[in-house]
Structure formats: structure tokens, C-alpha cells
Amino acid sequence: MGSYSFKSSGTTAADTTANKLNVTPVPIGPTTPLSLGNSDLLTMTTDMGTALADNLRNLILTNWGERLGFYDFGANLRPLMTNLVSQDDFDSSAISNIRNAVQRWMPYIDLQSFVSHHRTQAPTSGVAAIQLVVTYNIPSLNITGKQLQVTLYAI
Amino acid sequence: MTVQQNDNLLAVRQRKYLAKDFNSLRKNLLEYARQYYPDRIRDFSESSFGGLILDFAAYVGDNMSYYLDHQYGELHPTTAVESINIQRLLNAANVPITGASPAIVPITVYIQVPAATINGIVQPDPTTLPIVKANSTFVATNAVVFNLIEDIDFSSKRTDGSLFASVKIGAKNTSGTIQTFILAYSGLCISGFETTETFTVGPTFIPYNQYTLSNSNVSEIISVNDALGNIYYHVDALTNDVVYVNVLNTAGDNDLVPNVIKVVPAPYRYITSTDLTNRSTTMTFGAGNAESLQNDIIPDPSSFAITLPYRTTFSRIPVNPQQLLQTSTLGIAAANTTYSITYRYGGGLSHNVDANNINIARSINMTFPGNPPAAVAGKIRSGVEVNNTINAAGGEDAPTTDDLKALIPSVTNSQERIVTRPDLLARVYTIPSNFGRVFRAAVRNNPHNPLATQLFIISRNTQNQLITSPDTLKTNLVKYLNPYRMISDAVDVLDARVIDLTFSFSVLIDPSLNSAVVLQNVLTQLQTYFDIGNFHIDQPIVIDTLRNTIYQIPGIMSINQIVFKNITGTVNNRTYSNLRYDPASNTKRGVMFPPPGGIFEVRYPDVDIIAQPSA
């Protein structure tokens, strides 16, 4: 048997669990395409890596003149898709556009690699398509080797 | 109370209202979102959806701010840029939008008429003297057309019986007998083209019916009639129900006052407006239906009430405003007729042709009141020659929008009414000259009536001498001033008091000079000084100024004496004012003052300025 002071008795593990706060993650931004959320009006991203991946995808898919107020926002890949058949250096042009856009609008992303390939299956919409796979790091968030895949259709 | 107010302030989300452009609005919106919605959304970078929403909101705010600034700027003439708004501002300020202005020039018409011996005097045959009617047209060498705007009556005579036209001997036969005379008489011409347009009005009456004339730069609408014989008058506003018409003055003073103002009711009336961009003129007619108003001079008020079917009780009788608008208050117009509009258009700097450049008579409308033989009339008509001895003037290109905008402040300040003394004097001096011309006018307070003003006026005759203004001129002046007068003001139109003076002086002249020449120089200088054009009503004479004037003449060594004397009545067949005046008692500290409403005059400078050298 021992002698204890009430001041040093502390709390039990059970008490701690019972009083544990139910912490809700703070939303960062809406995911795109927009969709209705469960607790919020829209489905929101709650971790920074997902939010930046969403932003990067939007940046790559946006062409110049589409963003209100920022004419030169976006990788502007659509012009490359208009003469896809006759253009030999699509990859180099696309890489250049993506790199310039990322440096301009998302400089905290470190681009690693770029892969493009024509979609192999028969196009259901009747147009050709190219799939781009971009591998990138986000050093400030300790995210490495994350991949983003987007599909571009010929015009 | 303080605590409650603080609570209210805390409950209000703080907003900033200073942002006006895209960047500052976006910045403020970002701060607002981060302050009040940190738990809802955090990513507002340009590449994020949140940033897109911020951009949208800032863009809308930027646009609204731009148009707010723009619209605010459109409220003031100096910053307005849209033509429609500038036109509204010009209209609100009563600045007339005008097109190119025509040039005006007197053109001399020369005719050759047979001679006739009447009472032993060889003179132009009076039965052959024609009248060249207004609307005759002449053409300048640069193809600008000039229209005669007044009749040229070659038979008109002065009071002494001589012709106004200048007469020269034309042809003589071999025996030296005068066969023809050449008469020359000038008439005022205005450049531009005159045309008539017709507009057909349908059977349905349309209030405020508008018609736009097909030619721009309309300088004058000469006449507007409809097929029913109604004459439409131009008014400044449709509420004006009278116009002032000048009619020929048949009284004895018609040499001084050619026309009399006559007030004419104008139930049929219209206003005009000119488009700022293309300077086309639009006419707006009245709102009253002539058809419905012909029956009742005073309309039945019950006809304005709206009928109340299916109701047995009512609190007020509603009135049909559409019916009220069809009264004659804003003028009336006819339906189911044709308007005939004659107007003059065209102008510009090119219309200011040089002298001796208008030599072609394009169409001469000539009548012969004396009914001479057709062959004689035909010969006179075919022999007409014209010329302009002076340059045409007044032609101006259409004022630019900036020119018109610059007029707004001055026009706004000069109200269409008489408030100050300069307003009254400006109106007196700007009465159209055919209603008589006031030479000098002065305004004084009425010592017996604080609400009245005394207006002293005086005219002058062709000999440059002061004469009492004719009664017709005063009557015209009263009618002319009345619309500008405030209802509680009174203006007493009085004759200025003319003080006729003689001026004598003696001077010491340099003996080395010819005294007669020096005196003549002094007299010439004094005649210039005493020229009536240099004197105004209530203007005193400063004696030292006179002395100085004399001393300016080379050869004057000293002035011994200066004497003013009043001269009245008739002296040696010279007629003076009857007003008696004592110069000595009215001279104080070297300044001679006229009586209230008085004006000094040296009526006959050749004899009333007396000089003599000192012994």
C-alpha cells in the first residue's frame, strides 16, 4: 500500500479518451469538378497535397484567355492539340508550356518527369486523345513522386 | 448605451469601402474571407478554385466601380464623354445646339430704268420702279447661294421725298437728254438653301408628334403650316403660349423704329431640338388634340374623370391624366393633315465670300407696282446686276462638342430673367434693332418705391445727337422686357435728362507756333473728347481730364480759363434740350456731376466748343 496525494493522481487513460475532442479537419478548398458535399455545401479537400494536385490539374487543363482577370493563366495546351497530327515535337512543346505555367503560377511545385502517350483504345468520342502523366514533388510538404494524369483531346 | 453600441459594432462584419480597382478589391476580399471564413476555405491562390471565385467577385466589383465612376462623370459637362449625355446636359443648361451658321451680307442690286420728266425735273420714271422680293437668290463665285431676306423697294423715299436708292445717270441720247437712270439699292442676304418639306399626319392624333428634317445644319425654320391653314409658331418651350411678332410701324417715328412688337397667341406651336452628333433638327409639336378642342373653348372638367362602372361607392374621383395632357396647355396640333415646313439650312466658313464675289442673280422675284408696259418691265428685269461691296460675314462651321460644352457655365449663370442691373442693361441693349435702338441706358433705384427700378434711356438721331427715345421704342421695350421681369419687380422706363453744354476755354500758346493751327488741334481733340459716343448716363465730367487733354496738344503753354455753360431751347436755329442746369453749383472738387439720370452733351461741337488764345 502506498500513500498518494490527490494532486498527483492525474487522469486515467479512460478519462482522456472520453474527453478527447472530435477534431474536424479544416477544409482547404473545393475539389473540382464541383460536387455536393456531405457536411459542407461542396466537397472540400482537407489535405494540402490533394488541394495542390487539384490546382495543378486545373492549371494544366486551362488555356490562355480562359481565366478571368489572368489572361496568361494555364499551360495553354489546346493550341498544341489543334495540329497534333502534323506536329513532331508535341512533347517538348507541352513540357515547355507546363514548366512555364508551373514556374509562373505554382512555383512551389518541383516537376520531375513527363510522359505522354496516345490513347490506345478506340476513341469513343471519335477524336484522338493524348494522356499526359506528370510526376512532381512538393518539397515544402515533403511530398515526392506524386503523379498526375490528364487527358487531352485533339480538336 | 455605449455598451449596446459597442455590441452592435461587434456584430457588424467590418467591410472596407475604399477599394475601387481589381487588385485592391481582391485583396480586401481575401482579407475578409480569411478573417470571417478561416474554417470554411483556406486556399485562395491564383491556381485554386477559391482564387477563381475571388477573381470573379473582384472583377464584378471592378466593373461596377468603373461604371459608377463613368456614370458620375457623365453627370458633369466637363467630364461627360457620351454624346447622348452631353446633349442632355446641353439641353438642361439651355445651350442651343447649332449647326453651321450662314453668312450675312448686304447685296446691292442695280437696275436701269427709263427717265421721266415730272414737274420739269428729269428723274427715274416712278411707274417703272420695281420691288425685288425677298427669297430672290444670288450666287457667289464659289457657288454659295445667298437669299434675299427683305424686300428691296426701289420706290421707297425719305421724308424729304428723295429716293433711298442711289441714283446715277445711265444713258443719254445724242442731244444729251437723259434716257435712263441706274438705281442701286442694297438688301440683306443670307447664305444657305431654302427648302420646303411636307409631313403627312395620320388620322390618329399623336401627342408630342416629332418630325426630323432631312437636311442638317438648319439655321432657321421660316414657316410651318398645315393643310387646314393653321400657322405653327416656334417657341422655346411648349408652355409658352404667345410669341412676339414684329409688324411694320406705321407711326410717324418709323424712321427710328421700323417695327412694332405685337403679342400673338400661339395655340399651334412647336419646339425644336438639334442632335449633337449629326446636327439634324427635330420638331416636336404640342400635346393637345386640335380636333377635340375645337368644340369647347373651356373644356368640360367632368370629361377628365374616369368612369366607375360596377361601383356604387367611391372615395375620390380618379382623373385620367391622359385626358389632361390633351388640353391646350402644352400646345395643340392637328391630326389627319399635312405639315408644310419651310426652312433654311447650310452654312460654314466657306460662306464668308469676299467682296465683289456675288455677281450672279440666280432667281429674281420682281414686282412692278406701277404696272409699266411688259416690254419695259422685262427689260428692267433682264438688266439686273448685283454685287456685294463688302465681305460676307457670320458664316461659321458647326461648333464642336467641346465648344458647346464650354458654353454651359456661362449660359447657366446668365439666367433667362432679369435679376441684377447688368441683366437689365444687357436685355435693353440686345433688343432686336428693328424694334428701335437704345443708345444709352442706365439703372437707378426708385427713391419712392423700393421694389421698382428706374430705367433711363436715350436714343440718338442720324446726326449723332441725343434725342428722346420714341414712344414706340418704349412700348416695344416694355413688351420685350416683360417676360424676363420677375413678377414682384417694376421697371419705370424714363427718358434720360439731356444737359446740353457749351465749353469755352482760353489758352496761352507758344508764340513760336502758329496759334490758329494749335487751336485747331485743340478743337479737334476736344471734339473727339466730347463725342457723344464717349458719354454715358450719370457720367460726370472731370475738369482736370479736360485740362490734361488740352495740355497734350503741342504748343499749349497754359490754360487760363475753362467755362461750361448750359444752353437750352433754340439758339440760332439750333435746337437744344430744354433742361436747365447750373454747371457751377453742380461742380464739386473739380468734378461736374449730371442730375440723376442725366447725360451731358455738346450737341453742336463745331460751334459749342469755343476757344480763344490768351492775350
Tab-separated table of C-alpha atoms in Angstrom, chain A residues 26-30 32 34 40 42 44 46 51 55 58-59 67-70 73 105-106 108, chain B residues 22 26 38-53 55-57 59-60:
chain	number	residue	atom	x	y	z
A	26	VAL	CA	-10.259	22.286	-41.783
A	27	PRO	CA	-11.320	22.440	-45.403
A	28	ILE	CA	-8.770	23.895	-47.761
A	29	GLY	CA	-10.734	24.338	-50.927
A	30	PRO	CA	-13.402	22.778	-53.051
A	32	THR	CA	-13.050	20.074	-58.883
A	34	LEU	CA	-17.524	20.681	-58.014
A	40	ASP	CA	-20.338	21.277	-46.376
A	42	LEU	CA	-19.300	21.361	-51.660
A	44	MET	CA	-13.737	20.040	-49.952
A	46	THR	CA	-8.723	18.663	-46.385
A	51	ALA	CA	-5.561	20.527	-52.925
A	55	ASN	CA	-4.859	23.052	-58.604
A	58	ASN	CA	-6.640	22.749	-63.372
A	59	LEU	CA	-3.533	24.713	-64.291
A	67	ARG	CA	-9.212	32.535	-66.645
A	68	LEU	CA	-10.941	35.779	-65.765
A	69	GLY	CA	-8.516	38.520	-64.933
A	70	PHE	CA	-5.391	36.499	-65.761
A	73	PHE	CA	-3.068	31.648	-66.663
A	105	TRP	CA	1.684	30.150	-61.025
A	106	MET	CA	2.761	27.280	-58.758
A	108	TYR	CA	6.481	25.611	-55.079
B	22	PHE	CA	-9.473	44.808	-59.251
B	26	ARG	CA	-9.318	41.144	-54.463
B	38	PRO	CA	-10.986	30.632	-41.930
B	39	ASP	CA	-12.726	27.364	-41.106
B	40	ARG	CA	-14.514	27.121	-44.452
B	41	ILE	CA	-11.860	27.590	-47.092
B	42	ARG	CA	-8.204	28.417	-46.987
B	43	ASP	CA	-6.806	28.091	-50.473
B	44	PHE	CA	-7.097	31.351	-52.390
B	45	SER	CA	-4.014	31.050	-54.557
B	46	GLU	CA	-4.413	32.088	-58.188
B	47	SER	CA	-4.379	28.499	-59.309
B	48	SER	CA	-7.116	27.408	-56.898
B	49	PHE	CA	-10.856	27.442	-57.224
B	50	GLY	CA	-11.076	29.819	-54.263
B	51	GLY	CA	-8.807	32.209	-56.112
B	52	LEU	CA	-11.096	31.957	-59.110
B	53	ILE	CA	-14.094	32.911	-57.000
B	55	ASP	CA	-11.253	36.953	-59.080
B	56	PHE	CA	-14.885	36.759	-60.153
B	57	ALA	CA	-16.030	38.899	-57.255
B	59	TYR	CA	-13.932	41.547	-61.435
B	60	VAL	CA	-17.601	42.326	-60.829
